Amino acid sequence: TLPLSLICGPCQMESREHALEMASAIKEIADSLNMGVVFKTSFDKANRTSLTSARGLGMEKALPVFAEIKETLGMPVLTDVHEPDQCAAIAEVVDVLQIPAFLCRQTDLLVAAAKTGRVVNVKKGQFLAPWDMRNVVAKLVNSGNANVLQTERGASFGYNTLVSDMRALPIMAQNGAPVIFDATHSVQQPGGQGTSSGGQREFVPVLARAAAAVGVAGVFIETHQDPDKAPSDGPNMVPLHALKDLLKTLQALDGIAKAAV
Amino acid sequence: TLPLSLICGPCQMESREHALEMASAIKEIADSLNMGVVFKTSFDKANRTSLTSARGLGMEKALPVFAEIKETLGMPVLTDVHEPDQCAAIAEVVDVLQIPAFLCRQTDLLVAAAKTGRVVNVKKGQFLAPWDMRNVVAKLVNSGNANVLQTERGASFGYNTLVSDMRALPIMAQNGAPVIFDATHSVQQPGGQGTSSGGQREFVPVLARAAAAVGVAGVFIETHQDPDKAPSDGPNMVPLHALKDLLKTLQALDGIAKAAV
Amino acid sequence: TLPLSLICGPCQMESREHALEMASAIKEIADSLNMGVVFKTSFDKANRTSLTSARGLGMEKALPVFAEIKETLGMPVLTDVHEPDQCAAIAEVVDVLQIPAFLCRQTDLLVAAAKTGRVVNVKKGQFLAPWDMRNVVAKLVNSGNANVLQTERGASFGYNTLVSDMRALPIMAQNGAPVIFDATHSVQQPGGQGTSSGGQREFVPVLARAAAAVGVAGVFIETHQDPDKAPSDGPNMVPLHALKDLLKTLQALDGIAKAAV
Amino acid sequence: TLPLSLICGPCQMESREHALEMASAIKEIADSLNMGVVFKTSFDKANRTSLTSARGLGMEKALPVFAEIKETLGMPVLTDVHEPDQCAAIAEVVDVLQIPAFLCRQTDLLVAAAKTGRVVNVKKGQFLAPWDMRNVVAKLVNSGNANVLQTERGASFGYNTLVSDMRALPIMAQNGAPVIFDATHSVQQPGGQGTSSGGQREFVPVLARAAAAVGVAGVFIETHQDPDKAPSDGPNMVPLHALKDLLKTLQALDGIAKAAV
């Protein structure tokens, strides 16, 4: 088993400059820890709570920025896809196509993403049992693409709350696809702030540490140099200045977890 | 407040003949009870548990059948939409566009459905609190379409289980849009049968009666002349022969509920 | 099947005078509706959220009041028991011994209550699946007492919230013991107000109507002439002046439910 | 902050010989790891699923065995209490009185346990939010006893399932009382085997590791030399031969967690 990897970036692509700065800063941190890293950011927040929330740069403006990040930083990039039509164009630039949790059972989207041949990272729906990811992963693999990652991001627990069942990690691992733990969205409070989702940033390290100690292929952590001013997911993004210390702890836990398994 | 209406049909359109037969039988039952009815069936099951499950006739073959049902039976029809692109073509024939529960937060789909001007029935996500339907309904209304129905179909409750919180019905009603109770999918056991979802047909009347006594604009009930042979949702469809008695009871409960409010 | 019965009273016995007034008022309402009624009140709130919350009159002062209510009003009485030792003395006066939900698996308490020969009403734990009440009822019956009632009062649903699964009513009924729906505690928000439990009085009629339409032996409703001044469960007690109209609606629903089964 | 401690033993006291053997073996393991340990076993399983399940040796026979373990092994001992009456007698011998989760809101039991002056370990109810343990701990402290431990053992999650919310650990820690993670009962499947509770032994290390990485004062792990033959909780006890390796891993995780906080 490989050491812990990282999927990291700001929730949404705010501008070319911001994306490049964040990617560069994250790359530097990961390199200093000798940790594999994929840069994540969204070009479109397609399921915001409210119609008036900011949705992001859009695909046309975002793809050249992803290309530039790859070229200048030599860093693989990940973004989420929402419609089957988008997959081919995005796959020309982006290394990892991510299926959002709400869409993890949309067959056409899964098939279209799989057919690109790119790595597909599928998030587990908040409504899905961990053992049912087997069927989701099979839709991808049976479409001819075995390069699949699966990401735990919390399960519905009453109203406006998610809970992270750490048992899900080894259960999902039985599917054969590497398991990522998304510490950012697992602390989301869906709809918990009226017209936007809330979050509990202080619990990101708590859950990330728990997952690393259980043993995962990677962690997914959104970060921002000033989360409180971010256009989305601010309440649950880790401040950039706190990232390195958190990752160091996770690496140490990962070493013990993988020696013990 | 109007008396209880019905949205009813087989889960998926199996063939022209089957759809016409079912629509005709349902129309006859509803007419005999003087109950308003919309025929519901799906042309595509886009989020089946498994890649190999039957998906239905497809849009091209289904639209003429919907047109024929409307013309020959004078019955409004409802079907679900999955991609923004589909909405305009479907709206040329179909009276009510339904947004599936998993997709209830996909802004583009909601906007595209709303822009057709047709009635939009949006199902509440299994992951959504009832008070958060306010934001979903607002996305539709603020896109210029006030003809909105909202449907309760159960909330995630642990793994492979949904629970119907009857408090959701009056909470959702505060949004202003009429509330439908989907008694069929509320008894689904998501993923509960390995490669397909299970269900508990015996609880459809239980939950439908509870909802009618609380007070709803309509009930959504899938039916089939032989549920055990249906290609999808067989475990939770009501047999056609049992439909009339159930509706009679629901009408009686509805009368009391609406007199009491 | 018998028509709907009622278990009703103020949450706790505040004084002899208050108990007698409430019992008399409730008796008059039930009699006017020809509805069987048991007077319920607690002499000790043994599991209050906080140490400083009011606990009630205590057993010694309460038992003569129960005796007086029975004698002067000819009304059976119910109260909850907390320790095996209390059961015999309470059973000398009280007709129905109630096992609190948190204690529904305490074998010694169940056996002691059963041995008195009195009717035992056991509440389903918030942590218990409806099919597991089979084991709870069996503990009572196998202790030689078949006079058992079982009461649904909501299941844990995330934090500080209960949900009422209406499927629980027919599932529990399969045990053979009559099923009561507790509409008061089902709308409790456990711990939801810091140092006391909150509640949502406006949903008592919603859930009571749902349960009556499903079909139950009885409903459990706490009432108070001035709930906002009650020492416990004020937020979820029905005002006395609203009780009669609610019961009329429930009777009508019950008639339809029991004709339909 | 102190390094990780251990509460450990077989679920129930099966015999004097068995208890002594288990205590001795556990002591040897803990000593070899330089880990503080308290021996735990129950003299009475007062809330078994079924009336016919084995309940244990009983208090009279068990107390001398606890005394012998303390004397011969120099090991502190813990057992659970069920009735206020029992507390004083048990406290004469036993070092830590444990309040079962179902009983965590029973005021009289909490007060009686607190009054003994012994350490009280109160388990968090499956129905309780982590922030509501504040009230439970306050009942003990305000009864004059500040020697309180609080134990997380899972929260109700749908039917027959518990989930361990790792956020509960730091939330509970804010109460000031040291937090223990009970890895054994957190993997219980309440009522999940018809007339007894099931469990998932394979997840004990998973959850214990997660908790240690988050940071706790101690872990609670039940063990048995042959769990499949144990009279209770067999499905979720760790085999004695696997205990040492698990504890080593937990110690390593604890070191990192406590350095990082």
mmCIF file of N, CA and C in Angstrom, chain A residues 44-52 55 82-85 102-103 105-109 111 124 126-132 134-136 138-140 142-143 155-160 165 167-168 190-192 194-197, chain B residues 44-51 55 82-86 100 102-103 105-109 111 124 126-132 134-136 138-140 142-143 155-160 165 167-168 190-192 194-197:
data_model
loop_
_atom_site.group_PDB
_atom_site.id
_atom_site.type_symbol
_atom_site.label_atom_id
_atom_site.label_comp_id
_atom_site.label_asym_id
_atom_site.label_seq_id
_atom_site.Cartn_x
_atom_site.Cartn_y
_atom_site.Cartn_z
ATOM 1 N N ASP A 44 -17.828 25.063 -11.698
ATOM 2 C CA ASP A 44 -19.266 25.352 -11.649
ATOM 3 C C ASP A 44 -19.834 24.674 -10.418
ATOM 4 N N LYS A 45 -20.454 25.446 -9.532
ATOM 5 C CA LYS A 45 -21.150 24.865 -8.389
ATOM 6 C C LYS A 45 -22.596 24.680 -8.822
ATOM 7 N N ALA A 46 -22.888 23.486 -9.315
ATOM 8 C CA ALA A 46 -24.156 23.259 -10.014
ATOM 9 C C ALA A 46 -25.320 22.933 -9.089
ATOM 10 N N ASN A 47 -25.047 22.768 -7.812
ATOM 11 C CA ASN A 47 -26.148 22.421 -6.914
ATOM 12 C C ASN A 47 -26.158 23.301 -5.655
ATOM 13 N N ARG A 48 -25.828 24.584 -5.839
ATOM 14 C CA ARG A 48 -25.877 25.504 -4.706
ATOM 15 C C ARG A 48 -27.263 25.500 -4.067
ATOM 16 N N THR A 49 -27.315 25.844 -2.807
ATOM 17 C CA THR A 49 -28.592 25.892 -2.107
ATOM 18 C C THR A 49 -29.547 26.875 -2.777
ATOM 19 N N SER A 50 -29.016 28.014 -3.190
ATOM 20 C CA SER A 50 -29.878 29.073 -3.716
ATOM 21 C C SER A 50 -29.495 29.445 -5.140
ATOM 22 N N LEU A 51 -30.492 29.900 -5.895
ATOM 23 C CA LEU A 51 -30.303 30.302 -7.287
ATOM 24 C C LEU A 51 -29.335 31.471 -7.408
ATOM 25 N N THR A 52 -29.250 32.287 -6.382
ATOM 26 C CA THR A 52 -28.450 33.499 -6.463
ATOM 27 C C THR A 52 -27.010 33.314 -5.960
ATOM 28 N N ARG A 55 -21.709 30.691 -8.853
ATOM 29 C CA ARG A 55 -21.521 29.360 -9.410
ATOM 30 C C ARG A 55 -20.127 29.093 -9.946
ATOM 31 N N HIS A 82 -20.896 17.480 -14.268
ATOM 32 C CA HIS A 82 -22.310 17.474 -13.881
ATOM 33 C C HIS A 82 -23.225 16.923 -14.953
ATOM 34 N N GLU A 83 -22.758 16.954 -16.206
ATOM 35 C CA GLU A 83 -23.571 16.484 -17.330
ATOM 36 C C GLU A 83 -22.720 15.545 -18.170
ATOM 37 N N PRO A 84 -23.329 14.496 -18.733
ATOM 38 C CA PRO A 84 -22.572 13.579 -19.593
ATOM 39 C C PRO A 84 -21.832 14.315 -20.713
ATOM 40 N N ASP A 85 -22.479 15.314 -21.302
ATOM 41 C CA ASP A 85 -21.895 16.093 -22.408
ATOM 42 C C ASP A 85 -20.547 16.736 -22.080
ATOM 43 N N PHE A 102 -24.379 13.758 -4.986
ATOM 44 C CA PHE A 102 -25.807 13.669 -5.358
ATOM 45 C C PHE A 102 -25.992 12.905 -6.668
ATOM 46 N N LEU A 103 -24.958 12.880 -7.511
ATOM 47 C CA LEU A 103 -25.082 12.307 -8.858
ATOM 48 C C LEU A 103 -24.458 10.917 -8.972
ATOM 49 N N ARG A 105 -25.405 8.062 -8.630
ATOM 50 C CA ARG A 105 -26.175 6.961 -9.235
ATOM 51 C C ARG A 105 -26.684 7.291 -10.635
ATOM 52 N N GLN A 106 -26.249 8.425 -11.202
ATOM 53 C CA GLN A 106 -26.713 8.795 -12.547
ATOM 54 C C GLN A 106 -25.903 8.024 -13.587
ATOM 55 N N THR A 107 -26.489 6.988 -14.086
ATOM 56 C CA THR A 107 -25.778 6.058 -14.965
ATOM 57 C C THR A 107 -25.111 6.754 -16.147
ATOM 58 N N ASP A 108 -25.818 7.634 -16.827
ATOM 59 C CA ASP A 108 -25.239 8.253 -18.028
ATOM 60 C C ASP A 108 -23.990 9.071 -17.707
ATOM 61 N N LEU A 109 -24.014 9.751 -16.592
ATOM 62 C CA LEU A 109 -22.854 10.548 -16.206
ATOM 63 C C LEU A 109 -21.666 9.648 -15.864
ATOM 64 N N VAL A 111 -21.100 6.616 -16.964
ATOM 65 C CA VAL A 111 -20.612 5.974 -18.187
ATOM 66 C C VAL A 111 -19.806 6.970 -19.021
ATOM 67 N N LYS A 124 -19.349 9.173 -2.644
ATOM 68 C CA LYS A 124 -20.465 8.368 -2.118
ATOM 69 C C LYS A 124 -21.623 9.291 -1.746
ATOM 70 N N GLN A 126 -24.767 10.906 0.042
ATOM 71 C CA GLN A 126 -25.101 11.042 1.469
ATOM 72 C C GLN A 126 -26.212 10.058 1.859
ATOM 73 N N PHE A 127 -26.851 9.497 0.848
ATOM 74 C CA PHE A 127 -28.021 8.620 1.022
ATOM 75 C C PHE A 127 -27.645 7.164 0.789
ATOM 76 N N LEU A 128 -26.358 6.883 0.648
ATOM 77 C CA LEU A 128 -25.931 5.552 0.214
ATOM 78 C C LEU A 128 -25.203 4.820 1.338
ATOM 79 N N ALA A 129 -25.488 3.528 1.479
ATOM 80 C CA ALA A 129 -24.720 2.704 2.415
ATOM 81 C C ALA A 129 -23.365 2.382 1.800
ATOM 82 N N PRO A 130 -22.334 2.234 2.632
ATOM 83 C CA PRO A 130 -20.993 2.010 2.077
ATOM 84 C C PRO A 130 -20.910 0.769 1.193
ATOM 85 N N TRP A 131 -21.627 -0.275 1.551
ATOM 86 C CA TRP A 131 -21.565 -1.507 0.748
ATOM 87 C C TRP A 131 -22.239 -1.323 -0.620
ATOM 88 N N ASP A 132 -23.057 -0.280 -0.750
ATOM 89 C CA ASP A 132 -23.710 -0.057 -2.040
ATOM 90 C C ASP A 132 -22.824 0.699 -3.026
ATOM 91 N N ARG A 134 -20.262 -0.564 -4.119
ATOM 92 C CA ARG A 134 -19.938 -1.681 -5.012
ATOM 93 C C ARG A 134 -20.629 -1.535 -6.375
ATOM 94 N N ASN A 135 -21.938 -1.218 -6.330
ATOM 95 C CA ASN A 135 -22.687 -1.076 -7.576
ATOM 96 C C ASN A 135 -22.239 0.154 -8.366
ATOM 97 N N VAL A 136 -21.912 1.207 -7.652
ATOM 98 C CA VAL A 136 -21.481 2.446 -8.304
ATOM 99 C C VAL A 136 -20.139 2.216 -9.008
ATOM 100 N N ALA A 138 -18.922 -0.579 -9.920
ATOM 101 C CA ALA A 138 -19.108 -1.535 -11.020
ATOM 102 C C ALA A 138 -19.616 -0.848 -12.282
ATOM 103 N N LYS A 139 -20.448 0.195 -12.134
ATOM 104 C CA LYS A 139 -20.920 0.913 -13.332
ATOM 105 C C LYS A 139 -19.743 1.515 -14.093
ATOM 106 N N LEU A 140 -18.748 2.010 -13.359
ATOM 107 C CA LEU A 140 -17.567 2.603 -13.987
ATOM 108 C C LEU A 140 -16.687 1.521 -14.599
ATOM 109 N N ASN A 142 -17.345 -1.550 -15.369
ATOM 110 C CA ASN A 142 -17.984 -2.278 -16.470
ATOM 111 C C ASN A 142 -18.186 -1.409 -17.709
ATOM 112 N N SER A 143 -17.901 -0.126 -17.588
ATOM 113 C CA SER A 143 -17.867 0.734 -18.770
ATOM 114 C C SER A 143 -16.451 0.798 -19.345
ATOM 115 N N ALA A 155 -22.614 10.675 5.724
ATOM 116 C CA ALA A 155 -23.939 10.103 5.494
ATOM 117 C C ALA A 155 -24.977 10.958 6.215
ATOM 118 N N SER A 156 -26.161 11.055 5.615
ATOM 119 C CA SER A 156 -27.254 11.811 6.241
ATOM 120 C C SER A 156 -27.539 11.268 7.634
ATOM 121 N N PHE A 157 -27.695 12.171 8.586
ATOM 122 C CA PHE A 157 -27.911 11.792 9.989
ATOM 123 C C PHE A 157 -28.924 12.786 10.538
ATOM 124 N N GLY A 158 -30.183 12.430 10.475
ATOM 125 C CA GLY A 158 -31.212 13.402 10.834
ATOM 126 C C GLY A 158 -31.201 14.546 9.829
ATOM 127 N N TYR A 159 -31.642 15.706 10.252
ATOM 128 C CA TYR A 159 -31.743 16.852 9.351
ATOM 129 C C TYR A 159 -30.527 17.772 9.486
ATOM 130 N N ASN A 160 -30.066 18.285 8.360
ATOM 131 C CA ASN A 160 -28.996 19.293 8.326
ATOM 132 C C ASN A 160 -27.690 18.820 8.968
ATOM 133 N N ASP A 165 -19.084 7.674 9.191
ATOM 134 C CA ASP A 165 -18.958 6.341 9.762
ATOM 135 C C ASP A 165 -17.615 5.781 9.306
ATOM 136 N N ARG A 167 -16.329 3.043 9.729
ATOM 137 C CA ARG A 167 -16.401 1.667 9.199
ATOM 138 C C ARG A 167 -16.561 1.660 7.688
ATOM 139 N N ALA A 168 -17.078 2.773 7.148
ATOM 140 C CA ALA A 168 -17.286 2.824 5.697
ATOM 141 C C ALA A 168 -15.973 2.679 4.935
ATOM 142 N N PRO A 190 -25.602 20.524 5.775
ATOM 143 C CA PRO A 190 -26.354 20.840 4.559
ATOM 144 C C PRO A 190 -27.577 21.704 4.862
ATOM 145 N N GLY A 191 -27.653 22.806 4.182
ATOM 146 C CA GLY A 191 -28.815 23.685 4.349
ATOM 147 C C GLY A 191 -28.878 24.373 5.698
ATOM 148 N N GLY A 192 -27.838 24.172 6.503
ATOM 149 C CA GLY A 192 -27.933 24.606 7.889
ATOM 150 C C GLY A 192 -27.839 26.110 8.129
ATOM 151 N N GLY A 194 -29.878 28.466 6.289
ATOM 152 C CA GLY A 194 -30.962 29.138 5.571
ATOM 153 C C GLY A 194 -30.798 29.035 4.078
ATOM 154 N N THR A 195 -30.043 29.942 3.470
ATOM 155 C CA THR A 195 -29.877 29.872 2.023
ATOM 156 C C THR A 195 -28.477 29.415 1.595
ATOM 157 N N SER A 196 -27.688 28.888 2.515
ATOM 158 C CA SER A 196 -26.435 28.242 2.119
ATOM 159 C C SER A 196 -26.122 27.164 3.140
ATOM 160 N N SER A 197 -25.190 26.281 2.790
ATOM 161 C CA SER A 197 -24.831 25.218 3.718
ATOM 162 C C SER A 197 -23.786 25.713 4.710
ATOM 163 N N ASP B 44 -37.266 6.470 -18.837
ATOM 164 C CA ASP B 44 -35.856 6.130 -18.634
ATOM 165 C C ASP B 44 -35.592 6.092 -17.138
ATOM 166 N N LYS B 45 -35.112 4.957 -16.649
ATOM 167 C CA LYS B 45 -34.701 4.869 -15.247
ATOM 168 C C LYS B 45 -33.206 5.155 -15.215
ATOM 169 N N ALA B 46 -32.896 6.422 -14.978
ATOM 170 C CA ALA B 46 -31.523 6.882 -15.187
ATOM 171 C C ALA B 46 -30.601 6.654 -13.994
ATOM 172 N N ASN B 47 -31.143 6.170 -12.900
ATOM 173 C CA ASN B 47 -30.274 5.970 -11.734
ATOM 174 C C ASN B 47 -30.468 4.595 -11.103
ATOM 175 N N ARG B 48 -30.701 3.593 -11.959
ATOM 176 C CA ARG B 48 -30.832 2.231 -11.437
ATOM 177 C C ARG B 48 -29.610 1.844 -10.607
ATOM 178 N N THR B 49 -29.797 0.930 -9.699
ATOM 179 C CA THR B 49 -28.689 0.461 -8.866
ATOM 180 C C THR B 49 -27.569 -0.117 -9.718
ATOM 181 N N SER B 50 -27.934 -0.875 -10.732
ATOM 182 C CA SER B 50 -26.925 -1.590 -11.524
ATOM 183 C C SER B 50 -26.981 -1.188 -12.987
ATOM 184 N N LEU B 51 -25.826 -1.282 -13.640
ATOM 185 C CA LEU B 51 -25.705 -0.930 -15.053
ATOM 186 C C LEU B 51 -26.562 -1.830 -15.930
ATOM 187 N N ARG B 55 -33.760 -0.024 -18.369
ATOM 188 C CA ARG B 55 -33.904 1.416 -18.229
ATOM 189 C C ARG B 55 -35.172 1.979 -18.847
ATOM 190 N N HIS B 82 -34.136 14.184 -16.645
ATOM 191 C CA HIS B 82 -32.837 13.920 -16.023
ATOM 192 C C HIS B 82 -31.743 14.881 -16.460
ATOM 193 N N GLU B 83 -31.946 15.501 -17.646
ATOM 194 C CA GLU B 83 -30.941 16.407 -18.191
ATOM 195 C C GLU B 83 -31.649 17.685 -18.614
ATOM 196 N N PRO B 84 -30.988 18.825 -18.461
ATOM 197 C CA PRO B 84 -31.606 20.085 -18.895
ATOM 198 C C PRO B 84 -32.058 20.043 -20.358
ATOM 199 N N ASP B 85 -31.251 19.420 -21.212
ATOM 200 C CA ASP B 85 -31.552 19.319 -22.649
ATOM 201 C C ASP B 85 -32.889 18.678 -22.966
ATOM 202 N N GLN B 86 -33.290 17.743 -22.116
ATOM 203 C CA GLN B 86 -34.501 16.986 -22.418
ATOM 204 C C GLN B 86 -35.779 17.793 -22.206
ATOM 205 N N PRO B 100 -36.354 14.250 -10.310
ATOM 206 C CA PRO B 100 -36.078 13.156 -9.369
ATOM 207 C C PRO B 100 -35.432 13.673 -8.078
ATOM 208 N N PHE B 102 -32.863 12.674 -6.236
ATOM 209 C CA PHE B 102 -31.401 12.854 -6.204
ATOM 210 C C PHE B 102 -30.985 14.153 -6.896
ATOM 211 N N LEU B 103 -31.821 14.640 -7.817
ATOM 212 C CA LEU B 103 -31.454 15.789 -8.642
ATOM 213 C C LEU B 103 -32.110 17.089 -8.188
ATOM 214 N N ARG B 105 -31.420 19.377 -6.317
ATOM 215 C CA ARG B 105 -30.601 20.574 -6.124
ATOM 216 C C ARG B 105 -29.800 20.946 -7.372
ATOM 217 N N GLN B 106 -30.025 20.257 -8.504
ATOM 218 C CA GLN B 106 -29.284 20.560 -9.729
ATOM 219 C C GLN B 106 -29.906 21.784 -10.392
ATOM 220 N N THR B 107 -29.281 22.908 -10.184
ATOM 221 C CA THR B 107 -29.852 24.179 -10.608
ATOM 222 C C THR B 107 -30.235 24.198 -12.088
ATOM 223 N N ASP B 108 -29.335 23.737 -12.961
ATOM 224 C CA ASP B 108 -29.618 23.814 -14.400
ATOM 225 C C ASP B 108 -30.863 23.016 -14.785
ATOM 226 N N LEU B 109 -31.032 21.875 -14.169
ATOM 227 C CA LEU B 109 -32.198 21.049 -14.487
ATOM 228 C C LEU B 109 -33.477 21.728 -14.004
ATOM 229 N N VAL B 111 -33.967 24.935 -13.551
ATOM 230 C CA VAL B 111 -34.233 26.119 -14.377
ATOM 231 C C VAL B 111 -34.791 25.707 -15.740
ATOM 232 N N LYS B 124 -38.525 15.799 -3.061
ATOM 233 C CA LYS B 124 -37.582 16.179 -1.994
ATOM 234 C C LYS B 124 -36.492 15.126 -1.888
ATOM 235 N N GLN B 126 -33.684 12.671 -0.491
ATOM 236 C CA GLN B 126 -33.653 11.834 0.720
ATOM 237 C C GLN B 126 -32.707 12.440 1.749
ATOM 238 N N PHE B 127 -31.909 13.377 1.313
ATOM 239 C CA PHE B 127 -30.855 13.988 2.126
ATOM 240 C C PHE B 127 -31.248 15.397 2.571
ATOM 241 N N LEU B 128 -32.487 15.786 2.314
ATOM 242 C CA LEU B 128 -32.891 17.178 2.520
ATOM 243 C C LEU B 128 -33.872 17.309 3.682
ATOM 244 N N ALA B 129 -33.697 18.348 4.495
ATOM 245 C CA ALA B 129 -34.675 18.651 5.537
ATOM 246 C C ALA B 129 -35.899 19.309 4.888
ATOM 247 N N PRO B 130 -37.071 19.081 5.449
ATOM 248 C CA PRO B 130 -38.288 19.612 4.803
ATOM 249 C C PRO B 130 -38.257 21.128 4.639
ATOM 250 N N TRP B 131 -37.670 21.824 5.626
ATOM 251 C CA TRP B 131 -37.640 23.289 5.526
ATOM 252 C C TRP B 131 -36.702 23.768 4.409
ATOM 253 N N ASP B 132 -35.818 22.879 3.952
ATOM 254 C CA ASP B 132 -34.899 23.285 2.893
ATOM 255 C C ASP B 132 -35.515 23.166 1.502
ATOM 256 N N ARG B 134 -37.854 24.926 0.650
ATOM 257 C CA ARG B 134 -38.055 26.341 0.373
ATOM 258 C C ARG B 134 -37.081 26.853 -0.697
ATOM 259 N N ASN B 135 -35.806 26.504 -0.537
ATOM 260 C CA ASN B 135 -34.810 26.947 -1.508
ATOM 261 C C ASN B 135 -35.011 26.283 -2.867
ATOM 262 N N VAL B 136 -35.415 25.041 -2.853
ATOM 263 C CA VAL B 136 -35.636 24.303 -4.106
ATOM 264 C C VAL B 136 -36.816 24.911 -4.864
ATOM 265 N N ALA B 138 -37.965 27.849 -4.524
ATOM 266 C CA ALA B 138 -37.606 29.213 -4.943
ATOM 267 C C ALA B 138 -36.813 29.208 -6.246
ATOM 268 N N LYS B 139 -35.968 28.192 -6.450
ATOM 269 C CA LYS B 139 -35.226 28.130 -7.714
ATOM 270 C C LYS B 139 -36.191 28.045 -8.897
ATOM 271 N N LEU B 140 -37.268 27.304 -8.734
ATOM 272 C CA LEU B 140 -38.253 27.160 -9.808
ATOM 273 C C LEU B 140 -39.062 28.447 -9.977
ATOM 274 N N ASN B 142 -38.428 31.466 -8.987
ATOM 275 C CA ASN B 142 -37.613 32.599 -9.427
ATOM 276 C C ASN B 142 -37.107 32.449 -10.863
ATOM 277 N N SER B 143 -37.352 31.279 -11.449
ATOM 278 C CA SER B 143 -37.085 31.118 -12.880
ATOM 279 C C SER B 143 -38.336 31.422 -13.694
ATOM 280 N N ALA B 155 -36.987 10.216 3.962
ATOM 281 C CA ALA B 155 -35.674 10.751 4.326
ATOM 282 C C ALA B 155 -34.773 9.589 4.726
ATOM 283 N N SER B 156 -33.476 9.726 4.431
ATOM 284 C CA SER B 156 -32.499 8.706 4.817
ATOM 285 C C SER B 156 -32.530 8.479 6.324
ATOM 286 N N PHE B 157 -32.534 7.219 6.711
ATOM 287 C CA PHE B 157 -32.628 6.851 8.132
ATOM 288 C C PHE B 157 -31.705 5.654 8.335
ATOM 289 N N GLY B 158 -30.465 5.921 8.715
ATOM 290 C CA GLY B 158 -29.494 4.833 8.760
ATOM 291 C C GLY B 158 -29.220 4.353 7.336
ATOM 292 N N TYR B 159 -28.821 3.105 7.230
ATOM 293 C CA TYR B 159 -28.480 2.549 5.914
ATOM 294 C C TYR B 159 -29.645 1.758 5.318
ATOM 295 N N ASN B 160 -29.819 1.898 4.026
ATOM 296 C CA ASN B 160 -30.804 1.090 3.281
ATOM 297 C C ASN B 160 -32.230 1.262 3.777
ATOM 298 N N ASP B 165 -41.320 11.297 7.654
ATOM 299 C CA ASP B 165 -41.630 12.184 8.771
ATOM 300 C C ASP B 165 -42.879 12.980 8.387
ATOM 301 N N ARG B 167 -44.375 15.235 9.809
ATOM 302 C CA ARG B 167 -44.279 16.677 10.049
ATOM 303 C C ARG B 167 -43.803 17.411 8.799
ATOM 304 N N ALA B 168 -43.111 16.685 7.906
ATOM 305 C CA ALA B 168 -42.602 17.327 6.691
ATOM 306 C C ALA B 168 -43.742 17.902 5.849
ATOM 307 N N PRO B 190 -33.535 1.451 -0.184
ATOM 308 C CA PRO B 190 -32.529 1.725 -1.204
ATOM 309 C C PRO B 190 -31.356 0.755 -1.126
ATOM 310 N N GLY B 191 -31.067 0.121 -2.245
ATOM 311 C CA GLY B 191 -29.923 -0.793 -2.289
ATOM 312 C C GLY B 191 -30.112 -2.048 -1.472
ATOM 313 N N GLY B 192 -31.292 -2.209 -0.901
ATOM 314 C CA GLY B 192 -31.499 -3.267 0.085
ATOM 315 C C GLY B 192 -31.554 -4.688 -0.465
ATOM 316 N N GLY B 194 -29.047 -5.949 -2.751
ATOM 317 C CA GLY B 194 -27.812 -6.255 -3.472
ATOM 318 C C GLY B 194 -27.668 -5.411 -4.724
ATOM 319 N N THR B 195 -28.239 -5.879 -5.835
ATOM 320 C CA THR B 195 -28.086 -5.101 -7.070
ATOM 321 C C THR B 195 -29.372 -4.406 -7.494
ATOM 322 N N SER B 196 -30.381 -4.353 -6.620
ATOM 323 C CA SER B 196 -31.558 -3.524 -6.904
ATOM 324 C C SER B 196 -32.133 -3.067 -5.575
ATOM 325 N N SER B 197 -33.008 -2.091 -5.633
ATOM 326 C CA SER B 197 -33.609 -1.596 -4.397
ATOM 327 C C SER B 197 -34.808 -2.447 -4.024
#
